[in-house]
Amino acid sequence: LTAGLLAVARTVPCARDVTTALASRQVTKRYRAVLHGNLGRVGQCGEVTVPLDGRDCCSEWRVVERLVMKCNNRDLTLVDLFPHTGRVHQLRRHCQKIGHPIVGDPQYGFERDDAALSAEQTTDHTEPLSLMLAAVDLKLSHPEAHYKARSMRTDPDASSGSWAFAAADQSSCSFDAADGTLRVQIDMPPAMLRLVEAGRSQSATTTTCTTET
C-alpha cells in the first residue's frame, strides 16, 4: 500500500468540498518514490501521458537524487511524482511504462531486483521490501478558510490569518489566509529513509573509489 498523507473529511459539507476540489484538480499532491535504474540527472523533469484503461492521464516526475546500491552495483533514483489525474495505480503503472518501476512494487516492479535489495536491506532475507512510494505533500483549499480569513481581518489587531509550524521529524503544516489553502508536508516513511540513506552512503563510496582509481 502507498504510505503517507491521507485526507479525511470530518463532516458531510467538507467531504463534498474536497470531492469537488479533487474532481476539478484543485488539490496538489506530491509523492516521493524510489525507482529502479537511472532516470536522469538531478533536477531533470518529465511527464508520462500514456493512457490507462482507455482513459487519458498524466503524471509528472522530477529527479531528486541518484543512488547506488552495492548489490550488483545497481542504480536507483529518488524522485518526486505529481499525478495530474487519478487513475487506478496511475503512478505505479506509469513508472513501469517508462522502464523504471517503483522499488518494492509486487505487481508492476522488478521481482528479482527487489529480492536482491531485500536481501541487502533486511536481516530476514525472505521479508519483501515495502512499496517505496509515499504521499508526502498535500495542498488543498480548506472549506472554511475564506470565512475564517475574513473574520480575522475584521479585527484591526488580528494577524493576516496565516500560520505555519514545523516538527523535528521534518513534517510541517501551513495555512495561507490569502488564498485559503492548507498545506501539509511529511518526511518519507522509515523504510524508505533507510533505503535512501544506504544508497547515499554507497553512492559516496563508489564515487570515492572511482576517483581514486
XYZ file of N, CA and C in Angstrom:
639
model
N 0.834 -1.199 0.000
C 0.000 0.000 0.000
C 0.868 1.248 0.000
N 0.346 2.314 -0.609
C 1.043 3.595 -0.592
C 1.010 4.184 0.813
N 2.153 4.646 1.289
C 2.248 5.233 2.618
C 2.053 6.742 2.531
N 1.992 7.396 3.709
C 1.996 8.849 3.736
C 0.672 9.482 4.090
N 0.458 10.673 3.538
C -0.686 11.504 3.902
C -2.000 10.969 3.343
N -3.042 11.146 4.142
C -4.394 10.773 3.733
C -5.353 11.840 4.239
N -6.106 12.446 3.333
C -7.077 13.468 3.719
C -8.406 12.804 4.065
N -8.932 13.135 5.246
C -10.197 12.564 5.705
C -11.137 13.711 6.079
N -12.291 13.758 5.467
C -13.286 14.787 5.784
C -14.054 14.389 7.040
N -14.227 15.326 7.962
C -14.912 15.035 9.217
C -16.391 15.400 9.185
N -16.810 16.128 8.151
C -18.224 16.488 8.022
C -18.673 16.248 6.584
N -19.982 16.139 6.384
C -20.523 15.926 5.042
C -20.226 17.114 4.125
N -20.438 18.371 4.569
C -20.109 19.516 3.698
C -18.629 19.530 3.304
N -17.777 19.205 4.253
C -16.347 19.170 3.959
C -16.049 18.090 2.920
N -16.676 16.928 3.054
C -16.478 15.838 2.098
C -16.888 16.268 0.696
N -18.005 17.005 0.594
C -18.458 17.491 -0.715
C -17.441 18.453 -1.314
N -16.922 19.370 -0.470
C -15.958 20.354 -0.966
C -14.668 19.682 -1.441
N -14.182 18.726 -0.669
C -12.942 18.040 -1.032
C -13.141 17.213 -2.298
N -14.283 16.545 -2.407
C -14.577 15.757 -3.604
C -14.624 16.646 -4.841
N -15.243 17.815 -4.705
C -15.315 18.757 -5.813
C -13.918 19.254 -6.191
N -13.110 19.553 -5.176
C -11.748 20.034 -5.428
C -10.912 18.976 -6.146
N -11.068 17.730 -5.742
C -10.339 16.647 -6.403
C -10.785 16.481 -7.846
N -12.092 16.535 -8.061
C -12.627 16.350 -9.409
C -12.199 17.472 -10.351
N -12.057 18.686 -9.815
C -11.666 19.828 -10.635
C -10.158 20.065 -10.615
N -9.420 19.120 -10.040
C -7.949 19.150 -10.000
C -7.418 20.391 -9.289
N -8.063 20.755 -8.187
C -7.619 21.887 -7.389
C -6.798 21.447 -6.180
N -6.542 20.158 -6.088
C -5.720 19.614 -4.999
C -4.355 19.255 -5.569
N -3.304 19.765 -4.944
C -1.944 19.466 -5.379
C -1.374 18.359 -4.511
N -0.898 17.290 -5.152
C -0.337 16.150 -4.424
C 1.073 15.856 -4.937
N 1.970 15.649 -3.999
C 3.339 15.267 -4.364
C 3.685 13.965 -3.660
N 4.149 13.019 -4.425
C 4.583 11.735 -3.886
C 6.097 11.629 -4.030
N 6.705 10.899 -3.122
C 8.136 10.595 -3.255
C 8.288 9.092 -3.426
N 9.180 8.708 -4.327
C 9.346 7.291 -4.637
C 10.795 6.988 -4.954
N 11.163 5.719 -4.779
C 12.469 5.232 -5.197
C 12.237 4.310 -6.394
N 12.874 4.630 -7.518
C 12.689 3.883 -8.746
C 13.927 3.048 -9.078
N 13.716 1.975 -9.775
C 14.828 1.192 -10.295
C 15.480 1.931 -11.459
N 16.805 1.869 -11.514
C 17.523 2.434 -12.650
C 17.861 3.906 -12.490
N 18.558 4.423 -13.486
C 18.975 5.823 -13.512
C 18.031 6.592 -14.430
N 17.148 7.381 -13.848
C 16.134 8.094 -14.620
C 16.693 9.360 -15.269
N 17.782 9.907 -14.720
C 18.352 11.128 -15.290
C 19.130 11.914 -14.260
N 19.539 13.094 -14.640
C 20.326 13.943 -13.746
C 19.425 14.588 -12.688
N 20.020 15.010 -11.597
C 19.278 15.672 -10.533
C 18.631 16.950 -11.070
N 17.351 17.107 -10.810
C 16.616 18.270 -11.290
C 15.910 18.055 -12.612
N 16.245 16.973 -13.303
C 15.596 16.705 -14.584
C 14.121 16.375 -14.371
N 13.271 16.859 -15.259
C 11.823 16.657 -15.148
C 11.273 16.021 -16.419
N 10.128 15.434 -16.296
C 9.458 14.856 -17.459
C 8.027 14.518 -17.108
N 7.293 14.062 -18.086
C 5.917 13.658 -17.828
C 5.574 12.421 -18.644
N 4.612 11.673 -18.143
C 4.136 10.466 -18.803
C 2.659 10.669 -19.094
N 2.286 10.484 -20.351
C 0.888 10.697 -20.750
C 0.290 9.439 -21.382
N 0.856 8.291 -21.064
C 0.348 7.039 -21.609
C -1.054 6.785 -21.058
N -2.053 6.592 -21.913
C -3.422 6.324 -21.425
C -3.467 5.029 -20.615
N -4.315 4.998 -19.628
C -4.507 3.805 -18.808
C -5.987 3.433 -18.821
N -6.261 2.174 -19.070
C -7.642 1.680 -19.121
C -8.489 2.476 -20.110
N -7.842 2.898 -21.205
C -8.567 3.616 -22.243
C -8.884 5.056 -21.913
N -8.263 5.598 -20.853
C -8.546 6.975 -20.442
C -7.255 7.783 -20.432
N -7.360 9.048 -20.836
C -6.199 9.924 -20.811
C -5.761 10.168 -19.370
N -4.475 10.292 -19.175
C -3.960 10.612 -17.833
C -2.557 11.178 -17.967
N -2.099 11.816 -16.901
C -0.804 12.485 -16.949
C -0.132 12.419 -15.580
N 1.125 12.044 -15.575
C 1.943 12.039 -14.364
C 3.243 12.794 -14.656
N 3.648 13.620 -13.741
C 4.896 14.376 -13.881
C 5.922 13.814 -12.905
N 7.194 13.811 -13.306
C 8.253 13.341 -12.416
C 9.413 14.329 -12.378
N 10.145 14.311 -11.269
C 11.328 15.166 -11.121
C 12.377 14.396 -10.328
N 13.585 14.336 -10.848
C 14.665 13.611 -10.176
C 15.157 14.417 -8.972
N 15.149 13.783 -7.799
C 15.614 14.422 -6.569
C 17.052 14.034 -6.265
N 17.367 12.753 -6.464
C 18.697 12.271 -6.089
C 18.963 10.936 -6.774
N 20.225 10.703 -7.125
C 20.624 9.421 -7.687
C 21.319 8.602 -6.613
N 20.994 7.318 -6.554
C 21.504 6.427 -5.516
C 22.158 5.210 -6.160
N 23.063 4.580 -5.412
C 23.711 3.359 -5.881
C 23.685 2.337 -4.755
N 23.299 1.107 -5.067
C 23.313 0.016 -4.097
C 24.422 -0.959 -4.475
N 25.110 -1.480 -3.488
C 26.296 -2.292 -3.746
C 25.968 -3.644 -4.378
N 24.745 -4.166 -4.165
C 24.419 -5.453 -4.756
C 24.309 -5.286 -6.275
N 25.254 -5.851 -6.983
C 25.332 -5.751 -8.444
C 25.480 -4.306 -8.926
N 25.919 -3.429 -8.014
C 26.154 -2.029 -8.371
C 24.940 -1.418 -9.088
N 23.762 -1.676 -8.557
C 22.537 -1.241 -9.229
C 22.220 0.226 -8.922
N 21.678 0.898 -9.905
C 21.282 2.298 -9.761
C 19.839 2.389 -9.291
N 19.593 3.360 -8.440
C 18.236 3.710 -8.027
C 18.086 5.221 -8.172
N 16.865 5.686 -8.288
C 16.615 7.123 -8.414
C 15.504 7.539 -7.461
N 15.794 8.553 -6.642
C 14.783 9.134 -5.759
C 14.082 10.243 -6.535
N 12.770 10.168 -6.614
C 12.022 11.124 -7.438
C 10.823 11.691 -6.686
N 10.374 12.838 -7.154
C 9.067 13.373 -6.779
C 8.118 13.091 -7.933
N 6.908 12.651 -7.600
C 5.902 12.331 -8.604
C 4.655 13.182 -8.371
N 4.088 13.683 -9.451
C 2.912 14.553 -9.360
C 1.817 14.005 -10.273
N 0.809 13.360 -9.717
C -0.290 12.868 -10.557
C -1.266 14.003 -10.874
N -1.535 14.199 -12.154
C -2.486 15.240 -12.553
C -3.858 14.665 -12.866
N -3.957 13.355 -12.811
C -5.235 12.657 -12.929
C -5.230 11.548 -11.878
N -6.345 10.846 -11.754
C -6.445 9.877 -10.670
C -6.864 8.485 -11.107
N -6.103 7.885 -12.005
C -6.420 6.526 -12.439
C -5.898 5.503 -11.421
N -6.445 4.302 -11.468
C -6.041 3.240 -10.547
C -4.563 2.905 -10.747
N -3.797 2.963 -9.664
C -2.366 2.645 -9.697
C -1.626 3.482 -10.744
N -2.067 4.701 -10.942
C -1.519 5.516 -12.025
C -0.010 5.696 -11.936
N 0.490 6.126 -10.788
C 1.924 6.379 -10.666
C 2.724 5.091 -10.827
N 2.258 4.020 -10.225
C 2.971 2.749 -10.312
C 3.014 2.245 -11.748
N 1.914 2.358 -12.452
C 1.848 1.880 -13.835
C 2.629 2.785 -14.784
N 2.589 4.083 -14.545
C 3.348 4.985 -15.398
C 4.852 4.800 -15.214
N 5.282 4.559 -13.994
C 6.713 4.302 -13.763
C 7.146 3.024 -14.480
N 6.287 2.026 -14.454
C 6.583 0.792 -15.187
C 6.659 1.068 -16.689
N 5.775 1.910 -17.198
C 5.723 2.191 -18.633
C 7.020 2.827 -19.145
N 7.696 3.619 -18.297
C 8.934 4.264 -18.739
C 10.164 3.421 -18.395
N 9.937 2.209 -17.914
C 11.041 1.294 -17.660
C 11.739 1.484 -16.330
N 11.119 2.228 -15.424
C 11.710 2.478 -14.103
C 10.650 2.247 -13.025
N 10.280 0.998 -12.789
C 9.232 0.733 -11.797
C 9.658 1.099 -10.388
N 8.687 1.273 -9.534
C 8.950 1.637 -8.140
C 9.499 0.425 -7.389
N 10.523 0.669 -6.597
C 11.116 -0.402 -5.790
C 10.059 -0.960 -4.834
N 10.010 -2.278 -4.743
C 9.083 -2.923 -3.817
C 7.676 -3.080 -4.352
N 7.457 -2.802 -5.628
C 6.120 -2.942 -6.205
C 5.891 -4.396 -6.609
N 5.014 -5.103 -5.902
C 4.827 -6.528 -6.179
C 4.077 -6.816 -7.468
N 3.399 -5.811 -8.006
C 2.568 -6.025 -9.188
C 3.197 -5.501 -10.472
N 3.886 -4.359 -10.386
C 4.437 -3.730 -11.582
C 5.959 -3.603 -11.543
N 6.611 -4.203 -10.560
C 8.034 -3.991 -10.358
C 8.929 -5.083 -10.909
N 10.215 -4.994 -10.537
C 11.226 -5.977 -10.906
C 11.406 -6.931 -9.732
N 10.786 -8.090 -9.801
C 10.780 -9.020 -8.674
C 12.190 -9.459 -8.283
N 13.032 -9.778 -9.272
C 14.376 -10.269 -8.957
C 15.232 -9.174 -8.315
N 15.161 -7.957 -8.841
C 15.930 -6.848 -8.272
C 15.449 -6.501 -6.869
N 14.143 -6.558 -6.666
C 13.603 -6.287 -5.329
C 14.070 -7.345 -4.333
N 14.157 -8.595 -4.773
C 14.626 -9.661 -3.890
C 16.077 -9.424 -3.482
N 16.901 -8.948 -4.421
C 18.295 -8.660 -4.109
C 18.417 -7.497 -3.122
N 17.612 -6.468 -3.323
C 17.622 -5.337 -2.398
C 17.121 -5.753 -1.023
N 16.110 -6.599 -0.987
C 15.580 -7.091 0.283
C 16.642 -7.859 1.046
N 17.424 -8.679 0.339
C 18.483 -9.451 0.981
C 19.547 -8.543 1.574
N 19.743 -7.393 0.951
C 20.746 -6.457 1.435
C 20.226 -5.583 2.566
N 18.934 -5.270 2.534
C 18.369 -4.308 3.466
C 17.779 -4.923 4.731
N 17.436 -6.199 4.716
C 16.747 -6.792 5.852
C 17.531 -7.955 6.420
N 17.356 -8.205 7.704
C 18.014 -9.347 8.338
C 17.325 -10.646 7.954
N 16.023 -10.575 7.725
C 15.276 -11.727 7.252
C 15.175 -11.627 5.740
N 15.961 -12.405 5.025
C 16.051 -12.276 3.576
C 14.770 -12.693 2.873
N 13.840 -13.270 3.589
C 12.567 -13.655 2.980
C 11.538 -12.537 3.098
N 11.872 -11.489 3.827
C 10.934 -10.384 4.021
C 10.927 -9.480 2.791
N 9.785 -9.312 2.148
C 9.746 -8.474 0.949
C 9.888 -6.998 1.300
N 10.429 -6.232 0.368
C 10.505 -4.788 0.548
C 9.102 -4.197 0.493
N 8.889 -3.165 1.274
C 7.619 -2.454 1.171
C 7.654 -1.557 -0.061
N 6.495 -1.149 -0.522
C 6.406 -0.283 -1.694
C 7.026 1.074 -1.373
N 8.051 1.459 -2.141
C 8.773 2.696 -1.878
C 8.083 3.882 -2.548
N 6.870 4.127 -2.114
C 6.040 5.213 -2.634
C 5.261 5.809 -1.476
N 5.351 7.128 -1.292
C 4.661 7.773 -0.172
C 4.143 9.141 -0.582
N 2.935 9.459 -0.133
C 2.375 10.796 -0.321
C 2.966 11.704 0.749
N 3.758 12.682 0.350
C 4.498 13.492 1.321
C 4.086 14.963 1.342
N 3.251 15.385 0.402
C 2.906 16.807 0.316
C 1.488 16.934 -0.235
N 0.633 17.629 0.513
C -0.769 17.782 0.115
C -1.187 19.228 0.324
N -1.740 19.830 -0.721
C -2.184 21.216 -0.642
C -3.598 21.305 -1.190
N -4.508 21.829 -0.388
C -5.903 21.931 -0.811
C -6.578 23.129 -0.163
N -7.668 23.532 -0.749
C -8.449 24.638 -0.209
C -9.239 24.139 0.993
N -9.112 24.848 2.121
C -9.849 24.468 3.321
C -11.287 24.966 3.188
N -12.289 24.102 3.427
C -13.688 24.510 3.223
C -14.100 25.775 3.962
N -13.517 26.042 5.137
C -13.900 27.210 5.920
C -12.822 28.282 5.915
N -11.822 28.116 5.056
C -10.666 29.007 5.095
C -11.041 30.462 4.810
N -11.825 30.692 3.764
C -12.136 32.073 3.383
C -12.972 32.768 4.459
N -13.902 32.036 5.084
C -14.700 32.620 6.160
C -13.807 33.009 7.334
N -12.912 32.096 7.718
C -12.034 32.372 8.857
C -11.111 33.543 8.558
N -10.591 33.594 7.329
C -9.688 34.684 6.974
C -10.415 36.030 7.032
N -11.647 36.095 6.522
C -12.412 37.341 6.563
C -12.700 37.748 8.005
N -13.027 36.768 8.843
C -13.348 37.069 10.240
C -12.152 37.668 10.950
N -10.974 37.153 10.671
C -9.785 37.648 11.353
C -9.411 39.038 10.863
N -9.676 39.334 9.594
C -9.293 40.642 9.067
C -10.228 41.754 9.539
N -11.401 41.411 10.093
C -12.295 42.449 10.610
C -11.766 43.036 11.914
N -10.861 42.307 12.560
C -10.257 42.785 13.796
C -8.954 43.483 13.443
N -8.827 44.784 13.669
C -7.614 45.505 13.264
C -6.361 45.010 13.981
N -6.518 44.363 15.121
C -5.354 43.876 15.855
C -5.001 42.441 15.486
N -5.811 41.829 14.645
C -5.561 40.435 14.285
C -4.470 40.340 13.228
N -3.852 39.211 13.184
C -2.824 38.975 12.166
C -3.509 38.706 10.828
N -2.715 38.412 9.830
C -3.267 38.154 8.499
C -4.086 36.876 8.461
N -3.908 36.034 9.458
C -4.624 34.768 9.478
C -3.783 33.601 9.006
N -2.622 33.877 8.448
C -1.730 32.813 8.002
C -0.917 32.287 9.179
N -0.595 31.001 9.139
C 0.211 30.416 10.203
C 0.958 29.206 9.661
N 1.963 28.779 10.407
C 2.740 27.608 9.999
C 3.450 27.039 11.215
N 3.716 25.732 11.175
C 4.555 25.126 12.203
C 5.336 23.975 11.585
N 6.465 23.672 12.175
C 7.298 22.567 11.701
C 7.698 21.715 12.895
N 7.802 20.416 12.687
C 8.175 19.481 13.742
C 9.589 18.958 13.511
N 10.137 18.311 14.532
C 11.502 17.810 14.451
C 11.659 16.708 13.417
N 10.572 16.017 13.079
C 10.652 14.913 12.125
C 10.469 15.374 10.684
N 10.685 16.669 10.422
C 10.608 17.256 9.085
C 9.179 17.469 8.594
N 8.173 17.134 9.391
C 6.805 17.397 8.974
C 6.454 18.857 9.231
N 5.524 19.375 8.458
C 5.137 20.770 8.625
C 3.695 20.951 8.152
N 3.089 22.031 8.634
C 1.727 22.361 8.237
C 1.618 23.874 8.164
N 0.960 24.370 7.133
C 0.822 25.814 6.986
C -0.547 26.153 6.406
N -1.019 27.352 6.742
C -2.294 27.844 6.228
C -2.080 29.236 5.665
N -2.445 29.431 4.418
C -2.304 30.714 3.750
C -3.677 31.372 3.673
N -3.871 32.398 4.490
C -5.176 33.055 4.537
C -5.482 33.816 3.256
N -4.458 34.197 2.509
C -4.674 34.973 1.295
C -5.475 34.186 0.255
N -5.124 32.924 0.072
C -5.870 32.122 -0.898
C -6.625 30.967 -0.258
N -6.594 30.896 1.084
C -7.386 29.899 1.788
C -6.935 28.475 1.564
N -5.619 28.260 1.484
C -5.118 26.910 1.246
C -4.391 26.356 2.470
N -4.587 25.082 2.671
C -3.924 24.351 3.744
C -2.910 23.417 3.105
N -1.675 23.413 3.614
C -0.634 22.554 3.067
C 0.017 21.758 4.189
N 0.132 20.453 3.983
C 0.765 19.563 4.949
C 1.880 18.804 4.245
N 3.059 18.756 4.883
C 4.195 18.033 4.332
C 4.788 17.116 5.400
N 5.206 15.927 4.989
C 5.845 14.995 5.917
C 7.074 14.398 5.257
N 7.910 13.773 6.072
C 9.100 13.115 5.553
C 8.733 11.730 5.028
N 9.686 11.092 4.394
C 9.475 9.732 3.910
C 9.301 8.767 5.075
N 8.606 7.659 4.902
C 8.461 6.659 5.968
C 9.812 6.013 6.278
N 9.953 5.414 7.473
C 11.249 4.868 7.913
C 11.899 3.899 6.932
N 11.127 2.988 6.362
C 11.712 2.003 5.444
C 12.326 2.685 4.224
N 11.674 3.713 3.714
C 12.202 4.431 2.561
C 13.435 5.240 2.948
N 13.395 5.843 4.124
C 14.552 6.597 4.604
C 15.782 5.705 4.728
N 15.589 4.490 5.238
C 16.722 3.576 5.392
C 17.321 3.216 4.035
N 16.463 2.949 3.053
C 16.958 2.598 1.727
C 17.696 3.774 1.092
N 17.147 4.975 1.231
C 17.777 6.161 0.660
C 19.125 6.428 1.324
N 19.191 6.321 2.647
C 20.451 6.537 3.347
C 21.503 5.525 2.923
N 21.085 4.275 2.749
C 22.017 3.239 2.292
C 22.514 3.569 0.891
N 21.620 4.006 0.031
C 22.009 4.365 -1.321
C 22.932 5.567 -1.365
N 22.725 6.520 -0.457
C 23.596 7.699 -0.393
C 25.006 7.313 0.035
N 25.095 6.520 1.091
C 26.414 6.148 1.615
C 27.174 5.292 0.614
N 26.487 4.374 -0.049
C 27.152 3.519 -1.016
C 27.493 4.274 -2.294
N 26.678 5.260 -2.641
C 26.971 6.101 -3.790
C 28.233 6.914 -3.531
N 28.365 7.428 -2.291
C 29.554 8.193 -1.925
C 30.797 7.315 -1.967
N 30.671 6.074 -1.503
C 31.793 5.143 -1.513
C 32.205 4.817 -2.946
N 31.227 4.595 -3.802
C 31.503 4.273 -5.198
C 32.207 5.428 -5.895
N 31.764 6.657 -5.610
C 32.371 7.841 -6.229
C 33.811 8.000 -5.786
N 34.057 7.770 -4.481
C 35.404 7.900 -3.943
C 36.351 6.880 -4.574
N 35.873 5.618 -4.677
C 36.692 4.580 -5.262
C 37.002 4.873 -6.725
N 36.015 5.381 -7.452
C 36.212 5.696 -8.864
C 37.223 6.819 -9.018
N 37.124 7.816 -8.149
C 38.052 8.942 -8.215
C 39.471 8.515 -7.933
N 39.635 7.663 -6.911
C 40.962 7.203 -6.529
C 41.572 6.340 -7.615
N 40.717 5.577 -8.303
C 41.210 4.706 -9.362
C 41.691 5.543 -10.559
